[in-house]
PDB file of C-alpha atoms in Angstrom:
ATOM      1  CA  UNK A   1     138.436  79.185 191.597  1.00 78.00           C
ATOM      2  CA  UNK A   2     135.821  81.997 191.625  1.00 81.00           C
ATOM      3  CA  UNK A   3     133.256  78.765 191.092  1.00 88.00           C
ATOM      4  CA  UNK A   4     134.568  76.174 194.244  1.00 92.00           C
ATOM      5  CA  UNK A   5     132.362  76.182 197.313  1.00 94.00           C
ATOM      6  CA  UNK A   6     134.308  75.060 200.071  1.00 95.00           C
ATOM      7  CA  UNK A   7     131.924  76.024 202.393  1.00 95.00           C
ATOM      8  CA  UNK A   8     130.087  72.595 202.085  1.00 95.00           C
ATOM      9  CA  UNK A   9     130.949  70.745 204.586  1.00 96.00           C
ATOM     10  CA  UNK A  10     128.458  68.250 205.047  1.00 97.00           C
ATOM     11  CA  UNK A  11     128.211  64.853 203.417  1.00 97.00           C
ATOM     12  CA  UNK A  12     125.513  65.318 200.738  1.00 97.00           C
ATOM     13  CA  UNK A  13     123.258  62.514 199.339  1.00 97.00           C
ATOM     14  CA  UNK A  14     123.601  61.517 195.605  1.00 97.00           C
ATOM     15  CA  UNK A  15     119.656  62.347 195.222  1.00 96.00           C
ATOM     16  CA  UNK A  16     120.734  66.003 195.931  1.00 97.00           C
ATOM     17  CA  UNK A  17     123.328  66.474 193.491  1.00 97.00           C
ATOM     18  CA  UNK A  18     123.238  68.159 190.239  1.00 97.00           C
ATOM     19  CA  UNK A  19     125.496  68.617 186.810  1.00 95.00           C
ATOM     20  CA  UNK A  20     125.682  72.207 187.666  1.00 95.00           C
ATOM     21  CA  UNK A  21     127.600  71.240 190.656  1.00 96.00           C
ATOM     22  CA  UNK A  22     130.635  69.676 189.483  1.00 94.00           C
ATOM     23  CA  UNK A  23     133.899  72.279 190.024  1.00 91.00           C
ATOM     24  CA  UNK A  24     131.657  73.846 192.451  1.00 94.00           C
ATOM     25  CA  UNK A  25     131.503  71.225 195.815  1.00 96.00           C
ATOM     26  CA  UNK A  26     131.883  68.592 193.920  1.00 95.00           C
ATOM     27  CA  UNK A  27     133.669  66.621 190.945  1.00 92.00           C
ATOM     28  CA  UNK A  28     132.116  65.739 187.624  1.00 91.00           C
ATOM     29  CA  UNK A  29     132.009  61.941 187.978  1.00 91.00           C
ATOM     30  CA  UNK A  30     129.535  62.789 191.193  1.00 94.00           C
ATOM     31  CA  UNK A  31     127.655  65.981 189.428  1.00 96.00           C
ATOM     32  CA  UNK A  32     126.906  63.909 186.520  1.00 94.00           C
ATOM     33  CA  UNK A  33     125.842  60.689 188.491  1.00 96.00           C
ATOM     34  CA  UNK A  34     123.309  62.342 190.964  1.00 97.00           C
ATOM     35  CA  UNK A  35     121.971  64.029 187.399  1.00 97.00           C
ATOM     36  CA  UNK A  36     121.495  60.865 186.241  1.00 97.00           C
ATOM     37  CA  UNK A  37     119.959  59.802 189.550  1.00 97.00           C
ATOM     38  CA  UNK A  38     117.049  62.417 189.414  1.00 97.00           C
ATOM     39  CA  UNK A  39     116.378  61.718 185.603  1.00 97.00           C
ATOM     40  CA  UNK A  40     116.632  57.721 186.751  1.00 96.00           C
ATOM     41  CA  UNK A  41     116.263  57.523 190.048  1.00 95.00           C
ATOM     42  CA  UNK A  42     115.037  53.810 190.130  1.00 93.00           C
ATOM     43  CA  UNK A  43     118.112  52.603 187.771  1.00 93.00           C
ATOM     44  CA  UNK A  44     120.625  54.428 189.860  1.00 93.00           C
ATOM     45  CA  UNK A  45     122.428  53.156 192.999  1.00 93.00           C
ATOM     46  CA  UNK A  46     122.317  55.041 196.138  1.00 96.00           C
ATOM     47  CA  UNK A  47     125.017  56.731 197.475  1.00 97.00           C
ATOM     48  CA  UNK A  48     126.333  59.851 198.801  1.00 98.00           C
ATOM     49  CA  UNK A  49     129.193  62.422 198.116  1.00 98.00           C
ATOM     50  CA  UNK A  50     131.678  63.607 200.597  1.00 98.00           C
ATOM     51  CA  UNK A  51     132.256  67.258 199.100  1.00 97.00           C
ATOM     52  CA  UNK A  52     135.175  69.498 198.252  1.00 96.00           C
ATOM     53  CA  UNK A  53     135.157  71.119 201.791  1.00 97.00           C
ATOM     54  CA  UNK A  54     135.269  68.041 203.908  1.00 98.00           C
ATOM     55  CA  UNK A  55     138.644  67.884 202.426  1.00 97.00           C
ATOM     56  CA  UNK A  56     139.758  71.350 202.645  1.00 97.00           C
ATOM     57  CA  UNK A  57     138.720  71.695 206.238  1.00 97.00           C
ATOM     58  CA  UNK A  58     140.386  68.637 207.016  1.00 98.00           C
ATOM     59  CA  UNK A  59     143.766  70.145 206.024  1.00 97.00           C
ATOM     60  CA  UNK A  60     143.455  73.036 208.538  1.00 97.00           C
ATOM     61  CA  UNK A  61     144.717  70.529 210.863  1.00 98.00           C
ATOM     62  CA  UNK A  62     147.786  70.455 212.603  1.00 97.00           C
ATOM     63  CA  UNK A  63     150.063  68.648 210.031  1.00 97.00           C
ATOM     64  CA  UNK A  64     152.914  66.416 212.545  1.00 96.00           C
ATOM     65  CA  UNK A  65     156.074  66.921 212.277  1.00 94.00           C
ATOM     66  CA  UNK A  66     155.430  70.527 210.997  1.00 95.00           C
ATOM     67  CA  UNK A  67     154.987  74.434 212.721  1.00 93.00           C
ATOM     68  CA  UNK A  68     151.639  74.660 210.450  1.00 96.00           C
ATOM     69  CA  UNK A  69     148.722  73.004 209.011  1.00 97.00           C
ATOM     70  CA  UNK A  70     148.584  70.686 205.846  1.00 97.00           C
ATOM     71  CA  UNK A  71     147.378  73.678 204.123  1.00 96.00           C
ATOM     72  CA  UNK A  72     150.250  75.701 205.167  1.00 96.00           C
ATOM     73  CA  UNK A  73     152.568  72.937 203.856  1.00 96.00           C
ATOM     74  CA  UNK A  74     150.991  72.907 200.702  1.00 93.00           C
ATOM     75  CA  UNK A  75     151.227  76.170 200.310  1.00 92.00           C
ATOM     76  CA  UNK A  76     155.141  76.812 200.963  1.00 95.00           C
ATOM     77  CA  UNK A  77     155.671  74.003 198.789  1.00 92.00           C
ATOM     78  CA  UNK A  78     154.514  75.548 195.725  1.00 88.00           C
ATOM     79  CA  UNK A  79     155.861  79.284 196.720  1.00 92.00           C
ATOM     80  CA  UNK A  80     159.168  77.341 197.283  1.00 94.00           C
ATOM     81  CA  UNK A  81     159.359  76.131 194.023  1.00 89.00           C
ATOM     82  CA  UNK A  82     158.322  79.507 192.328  1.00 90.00           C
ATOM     83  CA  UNK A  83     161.597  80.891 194.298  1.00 94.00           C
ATOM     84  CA  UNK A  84     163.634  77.789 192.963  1.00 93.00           C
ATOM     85  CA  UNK A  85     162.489  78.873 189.116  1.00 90.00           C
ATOM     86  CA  UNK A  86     162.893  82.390 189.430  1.00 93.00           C
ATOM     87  CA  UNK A  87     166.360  81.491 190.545  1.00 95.00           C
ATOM     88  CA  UNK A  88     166.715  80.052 187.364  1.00 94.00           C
ATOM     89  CA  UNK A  89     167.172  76.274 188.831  1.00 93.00           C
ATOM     90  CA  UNK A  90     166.424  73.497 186.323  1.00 93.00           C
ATOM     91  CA  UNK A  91     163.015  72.377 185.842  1.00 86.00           C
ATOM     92  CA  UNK A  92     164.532  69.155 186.642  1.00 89.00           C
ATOM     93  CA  UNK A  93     165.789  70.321 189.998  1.00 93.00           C
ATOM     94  CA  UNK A  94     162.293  71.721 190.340  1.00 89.00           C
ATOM     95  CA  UNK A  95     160.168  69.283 190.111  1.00 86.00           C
ATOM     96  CA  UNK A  96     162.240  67.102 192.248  1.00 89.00           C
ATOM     97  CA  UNK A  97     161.997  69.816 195.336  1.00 91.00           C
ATOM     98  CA  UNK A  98     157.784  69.311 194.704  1.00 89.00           C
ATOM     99  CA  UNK A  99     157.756  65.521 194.264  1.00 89.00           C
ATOM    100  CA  UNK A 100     159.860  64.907 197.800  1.00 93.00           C
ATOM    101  CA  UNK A 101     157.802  67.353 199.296  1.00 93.00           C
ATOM    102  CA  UNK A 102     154.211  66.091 198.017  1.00 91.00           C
ATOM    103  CA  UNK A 103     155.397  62.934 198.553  1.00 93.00           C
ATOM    104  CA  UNK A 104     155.468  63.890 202.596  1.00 96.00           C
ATOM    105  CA  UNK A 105     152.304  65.445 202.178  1.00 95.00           C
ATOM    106  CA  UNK A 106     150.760  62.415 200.839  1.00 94.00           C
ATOM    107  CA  UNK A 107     152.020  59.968 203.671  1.00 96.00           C
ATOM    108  CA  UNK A 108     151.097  62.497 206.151  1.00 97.00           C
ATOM    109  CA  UNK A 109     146.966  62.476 204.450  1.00 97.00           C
ATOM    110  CA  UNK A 110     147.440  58.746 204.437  1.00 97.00           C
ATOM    111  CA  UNK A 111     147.848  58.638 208.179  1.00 97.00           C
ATOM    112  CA  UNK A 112     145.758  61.824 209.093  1.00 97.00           C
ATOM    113  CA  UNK A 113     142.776  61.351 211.771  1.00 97.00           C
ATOM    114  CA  UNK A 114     139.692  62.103 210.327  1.00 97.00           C
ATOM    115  CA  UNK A 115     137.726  64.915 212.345  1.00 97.00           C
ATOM    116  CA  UNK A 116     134.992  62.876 214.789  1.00 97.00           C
ATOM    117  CA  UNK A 117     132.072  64.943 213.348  1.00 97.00           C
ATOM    118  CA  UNK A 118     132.948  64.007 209.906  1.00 98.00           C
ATOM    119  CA  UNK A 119     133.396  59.871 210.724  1.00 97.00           C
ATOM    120  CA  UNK A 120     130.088  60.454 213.127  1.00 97.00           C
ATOM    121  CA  UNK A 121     128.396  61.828 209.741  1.00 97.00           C
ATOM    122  CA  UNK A 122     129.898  58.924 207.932  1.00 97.00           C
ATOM    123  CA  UNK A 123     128.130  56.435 210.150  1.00 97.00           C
ATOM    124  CA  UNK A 124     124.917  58.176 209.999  1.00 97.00           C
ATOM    125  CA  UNK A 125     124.896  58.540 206.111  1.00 97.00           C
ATOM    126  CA  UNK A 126     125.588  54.561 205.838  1.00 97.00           C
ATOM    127  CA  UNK A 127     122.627  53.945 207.918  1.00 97.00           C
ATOM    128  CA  UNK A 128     120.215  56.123 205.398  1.00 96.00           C
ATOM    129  CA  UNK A 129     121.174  55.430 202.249  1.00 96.00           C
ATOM    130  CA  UNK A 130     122.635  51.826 202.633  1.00 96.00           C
ATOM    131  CA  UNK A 131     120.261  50.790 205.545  1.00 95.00           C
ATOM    132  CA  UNK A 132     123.458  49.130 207.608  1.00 95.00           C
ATOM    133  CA  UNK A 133     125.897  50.617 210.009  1.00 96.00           C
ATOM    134  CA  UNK A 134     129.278  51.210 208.115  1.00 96.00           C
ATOM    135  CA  UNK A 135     131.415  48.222 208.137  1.00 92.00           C
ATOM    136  CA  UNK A 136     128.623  45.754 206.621  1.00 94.00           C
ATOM    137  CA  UNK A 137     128.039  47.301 203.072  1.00 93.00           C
ATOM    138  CA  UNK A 138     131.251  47.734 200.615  1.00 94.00           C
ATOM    139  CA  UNK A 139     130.960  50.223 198.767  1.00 96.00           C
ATOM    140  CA  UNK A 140     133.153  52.087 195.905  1.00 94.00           C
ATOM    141  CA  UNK A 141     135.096  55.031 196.896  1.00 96.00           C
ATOM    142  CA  UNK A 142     135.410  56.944 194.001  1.00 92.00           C
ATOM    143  CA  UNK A 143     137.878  60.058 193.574  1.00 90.00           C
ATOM    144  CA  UNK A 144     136.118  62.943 191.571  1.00 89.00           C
ATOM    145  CA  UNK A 145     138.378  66.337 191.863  1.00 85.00           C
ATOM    146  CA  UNK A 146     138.073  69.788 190.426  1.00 79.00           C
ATOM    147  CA  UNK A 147     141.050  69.202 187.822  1.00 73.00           C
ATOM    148  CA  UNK A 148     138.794  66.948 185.610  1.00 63.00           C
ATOM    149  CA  UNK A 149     136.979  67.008 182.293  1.00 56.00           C
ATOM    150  CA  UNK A 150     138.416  70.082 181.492  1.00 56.00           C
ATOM    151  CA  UNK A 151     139.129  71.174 177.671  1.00 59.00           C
ATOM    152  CA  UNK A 152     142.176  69.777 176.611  1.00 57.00           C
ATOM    153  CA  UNK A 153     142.806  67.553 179.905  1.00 52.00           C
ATOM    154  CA  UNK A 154     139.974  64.902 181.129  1.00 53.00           C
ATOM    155  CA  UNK A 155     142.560  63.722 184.436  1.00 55.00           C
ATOM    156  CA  UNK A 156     141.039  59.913 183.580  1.00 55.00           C
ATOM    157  CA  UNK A 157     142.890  57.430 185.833  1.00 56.00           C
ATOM    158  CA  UNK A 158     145.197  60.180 187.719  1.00 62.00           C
ATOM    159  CA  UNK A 159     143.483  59.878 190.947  1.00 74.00           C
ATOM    160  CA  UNK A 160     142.806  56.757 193.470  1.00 81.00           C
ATOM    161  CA  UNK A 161     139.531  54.779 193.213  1.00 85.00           C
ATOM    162  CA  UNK A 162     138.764  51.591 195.870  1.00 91.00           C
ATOM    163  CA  UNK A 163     136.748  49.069 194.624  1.00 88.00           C
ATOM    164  CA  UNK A 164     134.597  47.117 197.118  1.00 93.00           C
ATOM    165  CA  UNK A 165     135.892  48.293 200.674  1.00 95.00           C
ATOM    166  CA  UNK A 166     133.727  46.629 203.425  1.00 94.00           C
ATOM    167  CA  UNK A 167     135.382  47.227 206.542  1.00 94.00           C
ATOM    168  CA  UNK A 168     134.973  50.458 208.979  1.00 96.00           C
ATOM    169  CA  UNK A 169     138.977  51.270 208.961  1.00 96.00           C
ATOM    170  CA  UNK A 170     139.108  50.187 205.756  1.00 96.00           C
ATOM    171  CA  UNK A 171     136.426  52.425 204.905  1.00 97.00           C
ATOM    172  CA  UNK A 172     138.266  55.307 206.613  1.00 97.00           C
ATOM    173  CA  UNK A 173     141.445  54.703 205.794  1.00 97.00           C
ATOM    174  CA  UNK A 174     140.399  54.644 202.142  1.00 96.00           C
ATOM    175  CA  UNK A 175     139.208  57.804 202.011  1.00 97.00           C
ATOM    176  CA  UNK A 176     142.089  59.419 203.001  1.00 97.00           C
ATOM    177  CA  UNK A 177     143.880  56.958 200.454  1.00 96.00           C
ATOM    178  CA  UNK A 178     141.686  58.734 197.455  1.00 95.00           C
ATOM    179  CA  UNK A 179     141.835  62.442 199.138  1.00 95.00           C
ATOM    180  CA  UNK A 180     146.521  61.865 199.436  1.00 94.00           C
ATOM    181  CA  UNK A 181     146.354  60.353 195.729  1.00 90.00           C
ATOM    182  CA  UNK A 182     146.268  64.230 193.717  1.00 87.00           C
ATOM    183  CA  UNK A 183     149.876  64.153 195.422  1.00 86.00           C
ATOM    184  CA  UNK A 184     151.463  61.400 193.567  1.00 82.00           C
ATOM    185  CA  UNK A 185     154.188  61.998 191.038  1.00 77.00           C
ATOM    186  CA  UNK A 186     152.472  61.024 188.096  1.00 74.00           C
ATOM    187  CA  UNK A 187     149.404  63.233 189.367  1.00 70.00           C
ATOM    188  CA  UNK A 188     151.231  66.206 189.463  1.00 70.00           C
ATOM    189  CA  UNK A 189     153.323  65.933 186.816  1.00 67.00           C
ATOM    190  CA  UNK A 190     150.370  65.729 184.651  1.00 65.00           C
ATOM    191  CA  UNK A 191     148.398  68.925 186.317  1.00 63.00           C
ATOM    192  CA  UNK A 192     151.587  71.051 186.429  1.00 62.00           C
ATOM    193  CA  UNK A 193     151.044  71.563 182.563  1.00 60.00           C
ATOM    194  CA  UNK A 194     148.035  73.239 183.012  1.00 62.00           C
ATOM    195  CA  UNK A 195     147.560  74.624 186.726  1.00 64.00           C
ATOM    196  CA  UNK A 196     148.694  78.083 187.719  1.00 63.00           C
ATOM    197  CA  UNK A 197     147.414  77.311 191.296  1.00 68.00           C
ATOM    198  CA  UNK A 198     148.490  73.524 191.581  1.00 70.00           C
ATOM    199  CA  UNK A 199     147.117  74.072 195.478  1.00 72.00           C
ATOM    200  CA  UNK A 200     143.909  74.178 194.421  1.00 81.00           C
ATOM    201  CA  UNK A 201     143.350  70.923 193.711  1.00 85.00           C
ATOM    202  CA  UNK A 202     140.736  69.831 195.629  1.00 90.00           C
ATOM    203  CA  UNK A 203     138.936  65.833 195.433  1.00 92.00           C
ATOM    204  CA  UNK A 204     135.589  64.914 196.212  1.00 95.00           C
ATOM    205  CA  UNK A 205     134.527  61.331 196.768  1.00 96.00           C
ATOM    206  CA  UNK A 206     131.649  59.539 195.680  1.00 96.00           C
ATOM    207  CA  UNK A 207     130.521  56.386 197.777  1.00 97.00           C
ATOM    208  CA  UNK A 208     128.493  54.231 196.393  1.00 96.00           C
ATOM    209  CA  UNK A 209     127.282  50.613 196.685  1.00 93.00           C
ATOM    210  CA  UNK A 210     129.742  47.675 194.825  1.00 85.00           C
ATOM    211  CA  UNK A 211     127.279  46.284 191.890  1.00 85.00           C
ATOM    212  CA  UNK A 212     128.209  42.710 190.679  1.00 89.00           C
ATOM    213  CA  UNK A 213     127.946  42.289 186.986  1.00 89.00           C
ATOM    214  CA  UNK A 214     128.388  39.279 184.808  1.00 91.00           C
ATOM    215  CA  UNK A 215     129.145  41.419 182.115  1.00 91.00           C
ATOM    216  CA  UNK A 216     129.696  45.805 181.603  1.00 92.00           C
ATOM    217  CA  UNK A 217     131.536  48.173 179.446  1.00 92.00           C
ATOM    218  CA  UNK A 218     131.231  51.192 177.789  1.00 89.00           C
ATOM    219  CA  UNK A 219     129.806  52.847 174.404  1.00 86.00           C
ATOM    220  CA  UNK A 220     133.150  54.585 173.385  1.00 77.00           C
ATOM    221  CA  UNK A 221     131.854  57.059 171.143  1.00 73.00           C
ATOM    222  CA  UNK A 222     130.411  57.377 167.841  1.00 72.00           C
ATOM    223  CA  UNK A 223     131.247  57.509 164.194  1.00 71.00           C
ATOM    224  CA  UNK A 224     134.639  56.304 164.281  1.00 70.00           C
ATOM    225  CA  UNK A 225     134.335  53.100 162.162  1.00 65.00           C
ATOM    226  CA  UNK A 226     132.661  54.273 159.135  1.00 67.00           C
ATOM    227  CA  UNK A 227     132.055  58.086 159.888  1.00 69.00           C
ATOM    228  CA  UNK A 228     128.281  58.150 160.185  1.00 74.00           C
ATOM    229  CA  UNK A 229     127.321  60.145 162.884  1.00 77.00           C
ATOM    230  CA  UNK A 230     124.579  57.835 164.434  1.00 79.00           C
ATOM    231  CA  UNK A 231     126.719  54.824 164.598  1.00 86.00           C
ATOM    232  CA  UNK A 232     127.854  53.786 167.914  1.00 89.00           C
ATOM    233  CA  UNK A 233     131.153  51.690 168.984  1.00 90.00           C
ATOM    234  CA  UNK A 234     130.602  49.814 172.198  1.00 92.00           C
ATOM    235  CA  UNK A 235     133.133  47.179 174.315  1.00 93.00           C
ATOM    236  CA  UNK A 236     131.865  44.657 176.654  1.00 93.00           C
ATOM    237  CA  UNK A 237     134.099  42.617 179.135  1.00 94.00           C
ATOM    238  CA  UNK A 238     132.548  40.183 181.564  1.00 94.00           C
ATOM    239  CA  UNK A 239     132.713  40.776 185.260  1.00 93.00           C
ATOM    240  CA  UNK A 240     132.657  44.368 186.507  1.00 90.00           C
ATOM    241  CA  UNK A 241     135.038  47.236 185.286  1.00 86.00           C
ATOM    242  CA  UNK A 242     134.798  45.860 181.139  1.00 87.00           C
ATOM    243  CA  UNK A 243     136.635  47.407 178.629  1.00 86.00           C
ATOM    244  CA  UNK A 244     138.605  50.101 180.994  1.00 81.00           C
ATOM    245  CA  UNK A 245     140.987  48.280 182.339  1.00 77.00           C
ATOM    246  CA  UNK A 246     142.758  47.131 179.035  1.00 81.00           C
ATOM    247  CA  UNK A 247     141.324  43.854 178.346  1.00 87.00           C
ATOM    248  CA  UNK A 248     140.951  42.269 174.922  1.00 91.00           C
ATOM    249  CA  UNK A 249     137.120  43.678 175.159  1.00 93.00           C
ATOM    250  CA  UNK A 250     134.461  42.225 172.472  1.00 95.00           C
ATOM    251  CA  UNK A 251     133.896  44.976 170.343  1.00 93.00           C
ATOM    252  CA  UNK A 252     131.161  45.989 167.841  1.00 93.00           C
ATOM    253  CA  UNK A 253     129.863  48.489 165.452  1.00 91.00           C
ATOM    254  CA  UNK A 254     126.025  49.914 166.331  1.00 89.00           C
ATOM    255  CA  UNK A 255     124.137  51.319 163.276  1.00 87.00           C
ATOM    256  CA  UNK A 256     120.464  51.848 162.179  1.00 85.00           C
ATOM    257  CA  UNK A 257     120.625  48.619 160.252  1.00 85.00           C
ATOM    258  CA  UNK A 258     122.183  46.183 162.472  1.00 88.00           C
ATOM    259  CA  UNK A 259     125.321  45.839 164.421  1.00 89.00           C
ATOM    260  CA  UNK A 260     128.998  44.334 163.128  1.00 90.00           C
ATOM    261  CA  UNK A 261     131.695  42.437 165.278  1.00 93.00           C
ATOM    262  CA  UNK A 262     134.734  44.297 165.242  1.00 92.00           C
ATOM    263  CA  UNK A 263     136.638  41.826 167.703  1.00 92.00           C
ATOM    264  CA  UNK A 264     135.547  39.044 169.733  1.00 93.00           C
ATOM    265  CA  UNK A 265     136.587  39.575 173.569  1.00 93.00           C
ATOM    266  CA  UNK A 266     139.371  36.971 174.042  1.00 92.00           C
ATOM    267  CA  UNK A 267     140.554  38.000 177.947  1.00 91.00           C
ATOM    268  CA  UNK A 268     140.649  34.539 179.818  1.00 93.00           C
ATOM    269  CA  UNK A 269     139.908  36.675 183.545  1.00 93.00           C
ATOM    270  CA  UNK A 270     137.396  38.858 184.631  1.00 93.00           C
ATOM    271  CA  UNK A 271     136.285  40.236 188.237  1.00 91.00           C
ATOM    272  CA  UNK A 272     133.604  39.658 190.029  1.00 93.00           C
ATOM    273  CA  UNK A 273     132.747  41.885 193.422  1.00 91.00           C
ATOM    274  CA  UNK A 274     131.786  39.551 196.316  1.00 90.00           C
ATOM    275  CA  UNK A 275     129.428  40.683 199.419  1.00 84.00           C
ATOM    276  CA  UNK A 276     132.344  40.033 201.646  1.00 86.00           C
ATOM    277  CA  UNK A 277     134.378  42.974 199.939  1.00 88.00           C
ATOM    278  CA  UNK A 278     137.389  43.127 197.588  1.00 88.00           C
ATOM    279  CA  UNK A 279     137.374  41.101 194.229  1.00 89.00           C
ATOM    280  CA  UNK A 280     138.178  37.785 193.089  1.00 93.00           C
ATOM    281  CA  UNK A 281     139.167  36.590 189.880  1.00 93.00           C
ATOM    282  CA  UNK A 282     137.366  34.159 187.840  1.00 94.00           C
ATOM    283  CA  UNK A 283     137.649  32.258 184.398  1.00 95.00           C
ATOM    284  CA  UNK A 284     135.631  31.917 180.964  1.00 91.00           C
ATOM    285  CA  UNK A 285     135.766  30.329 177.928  1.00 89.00           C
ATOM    286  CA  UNK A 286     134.771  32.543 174.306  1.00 87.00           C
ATOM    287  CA  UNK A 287     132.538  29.593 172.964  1.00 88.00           C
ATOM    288  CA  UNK A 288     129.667  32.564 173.384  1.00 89.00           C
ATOM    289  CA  UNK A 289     129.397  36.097 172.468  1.00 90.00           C
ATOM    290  CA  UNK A 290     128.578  38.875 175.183  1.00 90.00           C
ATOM    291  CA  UNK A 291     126.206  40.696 173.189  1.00 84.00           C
TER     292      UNK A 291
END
């Protein structure tokens, strides 16, 4: 905690983010792409990050329905259920006192009105980095908290990610999407394991530009196959989003002395990102390799 700025409450351009930002106004996903961006800069989208503190100021608000803010809410959930287990209630019991209760929370993000400085700041950020006025460029929003990559817990997949959102409400409406998704069951459930302060859990977004791909994936890591440290593993899908999504990915071994097919890809669908926003699903035949 002693690391989170949450005094950062402007939107921030990817070319001003570092790695020695993430858990500090920003996730790692974000940190470690704006890194990337000043070591790359030309082989990088654009983009931007909406920080930590947009978030946190935005539950200050009056939460309906309630006497208090969102943060308040938040915050007698979690002492609520620290009276419930020091009563010696079931964990069971518990966790079903948070889950109804975050579960509230969440719809009540879902439907929150964004402050008008921070959508005005929205609009202004699409027309420098993207060069269009919000509403004509779909972009990515990508959730990026502070309860990721840690030792013993990476948080891969807990958290809400939009792919290809072109429209303005869309656009807003998925952000607040991404920032109610920590509040899911399976979200929580997960973090409860290894949070003493489940409240601070705080997302970030990055928003960046869709990128169509006939093909992607991802080197997985290296000496797995055979144990030599240099070797690499890599899985390629065509379309956009390869080999993370569970398709049957072509997969091959990478060593100083050539490379070796560990399984051809054999996943009859892949996505493809059009400019008018969302996906659609197209076909292929496995007469070719990908690589």
């Amino acid at each position: 905690m002693d690391k989170i700025n949450l005094n950062q409450t402007s939107v921030i351009n990817l070319r001003k983010v570092k790695a020695d930002d993430s858990g500090k106004i920003c996730g790692p996903k974000a940190a470690n792409l704006g890194q990337l961006k000043y070591i790359f800069p030309d082989h990088v989208v654009e983009g931007f990050v909406i920080p930590f503190g947009i978030f946190r100021k935005h539950l200050d608000n009056n939460m309906p329905g309630t006497q208090g803010s969102y943060w308040d809410y938040l915050n007698d959930t979690y002492k609520r259920a620290d009276e419930l287990r020091k009563a010696n209630k079931s964990i069971k019991e518990v966790d079903d006192y948070q889950v109804f209760r975050l579960a509230t929370l969440r719809k009540a993000v879902e439907k929150m009105p964004l402050n008008k400085d921070f959508i005005a700041e929205l609009e202004r950020e699409f027309k420098t980095v993207f060069k269009t006025s919000m509403g004509h460029k779909a972009v990515f929003l990508r959730s990026d908290t502070n309860m990721e990559d840690l030792k013993g817990f990476n948080g891969a997949g807990l958290n809400l990610t939009l792919f290809n959102v072109l429209g303005k409400n869309d656009i807003i409406n998925g952000i607040k999407k991404v920032w109610a998704s920590p509040y899911t069951d399976r979200s929580l459930r997960w973090r409860q394991k290894y949070l003493l302060n489940p409240e601070y859990v705080f997302p970030s977004i990055v928003v960046i530009p869709g990128v169509n791909n006939d093909y992607s994936g991802v080197v997985i890591t290296t000496g797995i196959n055979e144990g030599a440290k240099d070797d690499m593993t890599v899985a390629f899908s065509h379309g956009v989003g390869g080999a993370v999504d569970g398709q049957a990915a072509e997969t091959r071994l990478i060593t100083k002395n050539g490379s070796k097919l560990l399984s051809p890809a054999r996943e009859p669908s892949y996505l493809a990102l059009p400019s008018s926003g969302s996906t659609v699903e197209k076909y292929i035949t496995f007469e070719k390799p990908i690589l």
